[in-house]
Short mmCIF file of C-alpha atoms in Angstrom, two decimals:
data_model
loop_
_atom_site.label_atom_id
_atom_site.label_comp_id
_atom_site.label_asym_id
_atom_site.label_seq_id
_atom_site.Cartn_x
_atom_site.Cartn_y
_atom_site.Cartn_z
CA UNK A 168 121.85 92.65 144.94
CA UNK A 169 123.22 89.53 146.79
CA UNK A 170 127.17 88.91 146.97
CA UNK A 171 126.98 85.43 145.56
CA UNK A 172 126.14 87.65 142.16
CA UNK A 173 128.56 90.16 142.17
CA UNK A 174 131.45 87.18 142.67
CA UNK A 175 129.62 85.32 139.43
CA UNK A 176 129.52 88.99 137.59
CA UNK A 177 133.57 89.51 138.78
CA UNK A 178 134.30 85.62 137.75
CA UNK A 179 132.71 86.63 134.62
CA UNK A 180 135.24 89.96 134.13
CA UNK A 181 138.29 87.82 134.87
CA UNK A 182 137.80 84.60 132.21
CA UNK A 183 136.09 86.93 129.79
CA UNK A 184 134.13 84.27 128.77
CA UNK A 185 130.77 83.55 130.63
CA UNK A 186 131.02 79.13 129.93
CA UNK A 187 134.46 79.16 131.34
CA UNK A 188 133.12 81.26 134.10
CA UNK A 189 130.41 78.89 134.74
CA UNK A 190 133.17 76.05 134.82
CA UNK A 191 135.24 78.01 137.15
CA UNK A 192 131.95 78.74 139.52
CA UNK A 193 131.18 75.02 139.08
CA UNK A 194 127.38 76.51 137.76
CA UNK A 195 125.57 76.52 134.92
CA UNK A 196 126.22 78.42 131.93
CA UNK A 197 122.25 79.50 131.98
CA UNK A 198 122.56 80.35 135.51
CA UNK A 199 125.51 82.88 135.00
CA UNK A 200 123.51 83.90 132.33
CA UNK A 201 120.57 84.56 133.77
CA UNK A 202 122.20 86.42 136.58
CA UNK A 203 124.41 88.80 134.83
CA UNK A 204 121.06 89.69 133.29
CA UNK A 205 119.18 90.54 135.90
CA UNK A 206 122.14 92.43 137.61
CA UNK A 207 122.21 94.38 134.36
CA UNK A 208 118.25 95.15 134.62
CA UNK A 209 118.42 96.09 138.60
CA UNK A 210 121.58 98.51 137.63
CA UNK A 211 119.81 100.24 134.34
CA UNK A 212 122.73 99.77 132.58
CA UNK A 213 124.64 97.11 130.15
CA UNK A 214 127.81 96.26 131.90
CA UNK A 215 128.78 94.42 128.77
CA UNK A 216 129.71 94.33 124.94
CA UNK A 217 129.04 90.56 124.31
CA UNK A 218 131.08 89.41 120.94
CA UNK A 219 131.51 85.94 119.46
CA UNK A 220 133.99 84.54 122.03
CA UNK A 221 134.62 86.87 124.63
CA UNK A 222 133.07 89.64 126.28
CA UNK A 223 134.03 92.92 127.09
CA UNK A 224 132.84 95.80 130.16
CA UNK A 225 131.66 98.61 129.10
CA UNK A 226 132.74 101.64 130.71
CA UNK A 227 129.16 101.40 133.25
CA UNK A 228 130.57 97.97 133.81
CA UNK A 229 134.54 98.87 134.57
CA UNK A 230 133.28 101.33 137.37
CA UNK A 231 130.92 98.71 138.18
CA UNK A 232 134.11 95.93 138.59
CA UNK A 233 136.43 98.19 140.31
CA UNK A 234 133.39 98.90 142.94
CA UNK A 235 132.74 95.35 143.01
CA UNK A 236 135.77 94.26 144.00
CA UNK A 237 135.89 96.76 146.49
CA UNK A 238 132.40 95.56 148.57
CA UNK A 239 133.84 91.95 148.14
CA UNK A 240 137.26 92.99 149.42
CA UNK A 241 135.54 95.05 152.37
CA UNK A 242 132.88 92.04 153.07
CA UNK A 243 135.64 89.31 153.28
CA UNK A 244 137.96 90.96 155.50
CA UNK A 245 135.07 91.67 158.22
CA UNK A 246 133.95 88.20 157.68
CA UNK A 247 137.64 87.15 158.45
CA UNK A 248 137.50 89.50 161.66
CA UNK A 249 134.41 88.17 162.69
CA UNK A 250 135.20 84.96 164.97
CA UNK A 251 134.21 83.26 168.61
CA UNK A 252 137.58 81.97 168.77
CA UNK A 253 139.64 82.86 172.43
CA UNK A 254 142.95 83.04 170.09
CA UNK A 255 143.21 86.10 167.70
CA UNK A 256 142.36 86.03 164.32
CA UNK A 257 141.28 87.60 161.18
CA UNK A 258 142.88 89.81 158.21
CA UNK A 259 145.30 93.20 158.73
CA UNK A 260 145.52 95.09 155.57
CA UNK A 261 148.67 97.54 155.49
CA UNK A 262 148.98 99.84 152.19
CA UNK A 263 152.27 100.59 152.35
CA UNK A 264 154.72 102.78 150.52
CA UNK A 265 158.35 101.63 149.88
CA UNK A 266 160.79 102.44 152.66
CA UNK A 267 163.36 100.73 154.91
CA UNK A 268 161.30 101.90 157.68
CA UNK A 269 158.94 99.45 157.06
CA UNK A 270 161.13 96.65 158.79
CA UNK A 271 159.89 97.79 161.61
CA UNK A 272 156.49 96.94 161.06
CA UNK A 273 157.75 93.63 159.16
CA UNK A 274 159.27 93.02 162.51
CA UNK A 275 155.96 93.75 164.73
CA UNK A 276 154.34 90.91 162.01
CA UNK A 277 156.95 88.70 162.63
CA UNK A 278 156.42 88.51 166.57
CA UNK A 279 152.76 88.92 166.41
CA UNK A 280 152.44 85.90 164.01
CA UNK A 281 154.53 83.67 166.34
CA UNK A 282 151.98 84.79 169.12
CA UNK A 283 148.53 84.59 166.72
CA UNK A 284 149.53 82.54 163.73
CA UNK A 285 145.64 82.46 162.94
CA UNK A 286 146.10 86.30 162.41
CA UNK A 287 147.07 87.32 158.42
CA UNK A 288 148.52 90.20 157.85
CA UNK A 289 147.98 91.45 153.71
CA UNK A 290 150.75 94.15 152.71
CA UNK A 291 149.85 95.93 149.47
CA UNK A 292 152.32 98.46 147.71
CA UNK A 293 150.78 102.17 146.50
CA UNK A 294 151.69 105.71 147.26
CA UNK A 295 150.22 107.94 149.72
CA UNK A 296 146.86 109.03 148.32
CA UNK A 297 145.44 105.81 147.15
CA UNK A 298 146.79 104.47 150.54
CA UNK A 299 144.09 107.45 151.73
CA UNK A 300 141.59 106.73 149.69
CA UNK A 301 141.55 102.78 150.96
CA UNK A 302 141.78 104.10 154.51
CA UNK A 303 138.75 106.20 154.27
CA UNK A 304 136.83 103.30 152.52
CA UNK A 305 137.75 100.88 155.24
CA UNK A 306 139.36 98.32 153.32
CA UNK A 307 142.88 98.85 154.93
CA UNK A 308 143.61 98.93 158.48
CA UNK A 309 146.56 101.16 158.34
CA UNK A 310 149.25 102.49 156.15
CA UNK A 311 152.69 103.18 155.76
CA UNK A 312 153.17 106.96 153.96
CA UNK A 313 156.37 108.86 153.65
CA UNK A 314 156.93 112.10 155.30
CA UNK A 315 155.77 115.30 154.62
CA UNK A 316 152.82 114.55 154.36
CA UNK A 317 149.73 115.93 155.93
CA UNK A 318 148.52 113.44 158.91
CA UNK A 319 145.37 115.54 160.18
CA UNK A 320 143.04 113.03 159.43
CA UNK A 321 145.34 110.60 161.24
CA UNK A 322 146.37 108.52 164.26
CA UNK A 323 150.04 107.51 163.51
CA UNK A 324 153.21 106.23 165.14
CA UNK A 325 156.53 107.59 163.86
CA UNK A 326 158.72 104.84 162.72
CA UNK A 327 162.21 104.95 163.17
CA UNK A 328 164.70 105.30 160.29
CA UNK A 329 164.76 107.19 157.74
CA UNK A 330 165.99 107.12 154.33
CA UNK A 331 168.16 108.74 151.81
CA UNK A 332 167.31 110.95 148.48
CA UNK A 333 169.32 110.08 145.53
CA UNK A 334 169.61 109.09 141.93
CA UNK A 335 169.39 106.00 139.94
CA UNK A 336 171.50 105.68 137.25
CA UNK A 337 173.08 103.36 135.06
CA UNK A 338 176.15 102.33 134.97
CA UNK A 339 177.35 103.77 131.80
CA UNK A 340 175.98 107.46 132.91
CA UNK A 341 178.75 109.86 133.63
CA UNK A 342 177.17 110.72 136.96
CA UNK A 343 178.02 106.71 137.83
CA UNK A 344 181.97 108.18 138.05
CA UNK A 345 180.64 110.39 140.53
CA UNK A 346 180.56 109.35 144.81
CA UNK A 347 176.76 111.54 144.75
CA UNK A 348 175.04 113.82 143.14
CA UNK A 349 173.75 117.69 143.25
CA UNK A 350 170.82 119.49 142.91
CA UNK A 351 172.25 121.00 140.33
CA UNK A 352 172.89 117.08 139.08
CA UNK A 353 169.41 116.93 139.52
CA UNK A 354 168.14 119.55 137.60
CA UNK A 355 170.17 119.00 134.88
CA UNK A 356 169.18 115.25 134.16
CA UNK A 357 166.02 113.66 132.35
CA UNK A 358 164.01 112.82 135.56
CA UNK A 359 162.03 109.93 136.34
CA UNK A 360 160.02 111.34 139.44
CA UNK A 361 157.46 109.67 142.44
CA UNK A 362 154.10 109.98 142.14
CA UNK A 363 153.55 110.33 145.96
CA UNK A 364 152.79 114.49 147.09
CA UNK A 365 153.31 115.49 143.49
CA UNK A 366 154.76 118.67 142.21
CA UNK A 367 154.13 119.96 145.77
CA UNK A 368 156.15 117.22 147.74
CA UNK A 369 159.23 117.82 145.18
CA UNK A 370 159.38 121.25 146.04
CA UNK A 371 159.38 121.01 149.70
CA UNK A 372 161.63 118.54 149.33
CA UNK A 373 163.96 120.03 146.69
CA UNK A 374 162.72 123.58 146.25
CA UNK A 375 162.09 122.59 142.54
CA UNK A 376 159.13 123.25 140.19
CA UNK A 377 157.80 121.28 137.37
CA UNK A 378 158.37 123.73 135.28
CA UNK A 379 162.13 123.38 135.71
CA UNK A 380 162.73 120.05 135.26
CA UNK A 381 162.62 117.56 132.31
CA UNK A 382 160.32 115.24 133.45
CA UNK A 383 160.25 111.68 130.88
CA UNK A 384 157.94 109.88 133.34
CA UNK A 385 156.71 109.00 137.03
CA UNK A 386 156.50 106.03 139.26
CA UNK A 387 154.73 104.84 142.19
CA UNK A 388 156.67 101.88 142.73
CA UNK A 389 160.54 101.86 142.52
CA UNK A 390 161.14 98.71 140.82
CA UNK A 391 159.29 99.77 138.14
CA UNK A 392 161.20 102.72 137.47
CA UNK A 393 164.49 100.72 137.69
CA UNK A 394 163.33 99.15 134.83
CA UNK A 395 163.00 102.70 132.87
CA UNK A 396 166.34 103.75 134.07
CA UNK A 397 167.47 100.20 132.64
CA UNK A 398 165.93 101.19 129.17
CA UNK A 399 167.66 104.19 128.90
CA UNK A 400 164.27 106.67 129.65
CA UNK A 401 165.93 108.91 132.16
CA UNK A 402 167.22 108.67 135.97
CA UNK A 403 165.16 108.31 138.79
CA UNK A 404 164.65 110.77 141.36
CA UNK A 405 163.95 107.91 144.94
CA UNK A 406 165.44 106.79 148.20
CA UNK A 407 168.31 104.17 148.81
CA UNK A 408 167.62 101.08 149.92
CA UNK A 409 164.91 99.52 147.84
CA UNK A 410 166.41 98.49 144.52
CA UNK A 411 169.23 96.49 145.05
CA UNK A 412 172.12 97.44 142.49
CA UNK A 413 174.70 94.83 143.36
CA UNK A 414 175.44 93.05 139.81
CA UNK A 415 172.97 95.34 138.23
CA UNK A 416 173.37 97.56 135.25
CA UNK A 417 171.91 100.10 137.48
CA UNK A 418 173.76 102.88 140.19
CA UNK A 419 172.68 104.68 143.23
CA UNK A 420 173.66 108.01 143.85
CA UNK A 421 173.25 110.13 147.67
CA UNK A 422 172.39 113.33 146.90
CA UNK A 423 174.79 115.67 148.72
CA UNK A 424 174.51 117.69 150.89
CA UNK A 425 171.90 114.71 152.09
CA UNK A 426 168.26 115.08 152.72
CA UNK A 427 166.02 112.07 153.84
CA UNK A 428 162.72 111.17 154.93
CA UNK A 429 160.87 108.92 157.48
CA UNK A 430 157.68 107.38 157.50
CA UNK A 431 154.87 106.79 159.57
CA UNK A 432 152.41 104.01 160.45
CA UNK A 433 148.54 105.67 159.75
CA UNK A 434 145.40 104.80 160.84
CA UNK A 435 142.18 106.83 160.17
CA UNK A 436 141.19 109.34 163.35
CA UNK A 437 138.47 107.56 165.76
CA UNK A 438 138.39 104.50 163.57
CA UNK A 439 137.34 101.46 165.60
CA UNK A 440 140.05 98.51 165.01
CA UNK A 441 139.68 95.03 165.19
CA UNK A 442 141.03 92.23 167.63
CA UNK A 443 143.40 91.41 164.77
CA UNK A 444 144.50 94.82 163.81
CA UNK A 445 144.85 96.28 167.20
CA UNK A 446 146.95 93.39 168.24
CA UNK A 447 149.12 94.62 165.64
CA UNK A 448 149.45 98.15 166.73
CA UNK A 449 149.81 97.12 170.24
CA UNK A 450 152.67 94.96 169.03
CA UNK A 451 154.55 97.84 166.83
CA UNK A 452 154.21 99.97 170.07
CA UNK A 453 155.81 97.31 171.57
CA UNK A 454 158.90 97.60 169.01
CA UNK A 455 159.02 101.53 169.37
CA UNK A 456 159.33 101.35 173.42
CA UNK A 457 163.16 100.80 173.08
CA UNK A 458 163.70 104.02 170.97
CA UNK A 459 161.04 106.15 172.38
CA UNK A 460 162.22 109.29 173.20
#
C-alpha cells in the first residue's frame, strides 16, 4: 500500500466524485480508477457504494478514511521534522482544550517563531480524551487538558492561571438580574454540560450526579454551545473567558462561592521529541521561570 494511493483514495472521499478527483490530482480518470480498485482488492473489502454521480464510503471505507488520514497526518509531520537545515524547523502539533491558560503557550509560540520562523506550530481544539488518544498515536506533540485530570501517563508543566466556573445565559434569563450564580442555580437550570471527564469530572467538580440534573445537551467546544444557549436549548455549565459576551445576547455568570481550574501542558511519558517540538518546550519553560515557585 503506497501513500501516493491512499492521498488519490482520500482525494476521492473529499470531491465524491472520482473525474473531479482525477482533475484535482491532475491524473487520469482510469488511473484513479484503477487504483481505488486495487486498494479495494489488497483490503478485502469495498470501500465504496458507487451511484450515478457520486460515490459514497461504506462503513469498511469510513474507518478506512478516518485511518487514512491519520497515517498521512502522522507521515507528513515527520517528513516536516525531518531536515539538514542548521536553523530549526518542522511541524508542532498542540491539541488543546479551551482555557485562558493557554496564552501562555500562545506566548512561548510567539517568541519561538521570532527565533525559528521555519518552525510551524498547528493548534487544534478537542477535549481531553481525544487530545489522549492523538498523543498516544503520535500525531500531536503535546496538549493542553484542564485539571483534574489524571496525568500518569504524562510529562507536563503546570501553566499558570486558572479559570472561573460559571453559567452562560441569555440575556432575557432571570438569572441575567443576578451578579452569579449557585449550585443550587445550577441544579435547578436545563444544563448544557462539557464533554471533557464526563459525569465523573462534574462531580468532583460540583459534587453533582447525572442523575440530578436536566441535562438538554453537551459540548466540547464553547462556542458551540453559545450558540445553543442563543437558541434557547438550556444554559451552559463552562469557564469565563472564552466566549466573549460584550454586545451579545448572551451572559456570564461566576458561580459563587467560586471554584476554578488550571491547565497543564502534556506530553506522553519517555516520548522522544523533535528539534521543533522540544524547542518549544524549552521555550514555555522559559516563560514559567518568572513564576516558578
Amino acid at each position: 500500500m503506497e501513500l501516493r494511493v491512499l492521498r488519490y483514495f482520500l482525494m476521492v472521499v473529499q470531491e465524491q466524485n472520482i473525474s473531479q478527483a482525477a482533475e484535482r490530482l491532475h491524473v487520469s480518470q482510469p488511473t484513479v480508477s484503477r487504483q481505488l480498485k486495487d486498494l479495494e482488492d489488497e483490503l478485502g473489502t469495498t470501500l465504496f457504494v458507487r451511484g450515478n454521480r457520486t460515490i459514497q464510503l461504506t462503513t469498511d471505507g469510513e474507518y478506512f478514511a478516518h485511518q487514512a488520514k491519520q497515517i498521512l497526518s502522522l507521515t507528513d509531520k515527520t517528513l516536516a521534522n525531518i531536515h539538514q537545515e542548521a536553523d530549526i524547523s518542522g511541524a508542532v502539533y498542540i491539541g488543546s482544550a479551551e482555557a485562558r491558560s493557554m496564552l501562555t503557550v500562545a506566548q512561548a509560540i510567539g517568541h519561538l517563531n521570532a527565533q525559528h520562523p521555519h518552525v510551524r506550530v498547528n493548534l487544534i481544539s478537542m477535549d481531553a480524551a481525544e487530545i489522549h488518544r492523538q498523543l498516544v498515536a503520535g500525531v500531536f506533540d503535546f496538549g493542553v487538558v484542564m485539571e483534574p485530570i489524571d496525568k500518569s501517563d504524562y510529562d507536563f508543566c503546570r501553566l499558570p492561571g486558572e479559570s472561573r466556573w460559571g453559567l452562560l445565559v441569555q440575556n432575557s434569563s432571570p438569572l441575567a438580574q443576578q451578579a452569579t450564580v449557585s449550585l443550587a442555580d445550577v441544579a435547578q437550570s436545563r444544563l448544557i454540560l462539557p464533554q471533557q471527564g464526563g459525569d465523573q469530572r462534574i462531580h468532583d467538580l460540583f459534587g453533582f450526579t447525572s442523575d440530578s440534573l436536566t441535562i438538554a445537551a453537551t459540548y466540547n467546544l464553547l462556542y458551540n454551545a453559545s450558540l445553543l444557549v442563543s437558541a434557547g436549548v438550556g444554559n451552559a455549565l463552562g469557564l469565563d473567558g472564552i466566549i466573549n459576551t460584550n454586545q451579545s445576547d448572551l451572559t456570564f455568570l461566576p458561580l459563587a462561592p467560586r471554584i476554578s481550574s488550571g491547565a497543564s501542558l502534556v506530553w506522553l511519558k519517555g516520548q522522544r521529541l523533535s528539534a521543533a517540538a522540544q524547542a518549544l518546550l524549552d521555550q514555555v519553560r522559559r516563560e514559567l521561570a518568572p513564576t516558578a515557585d
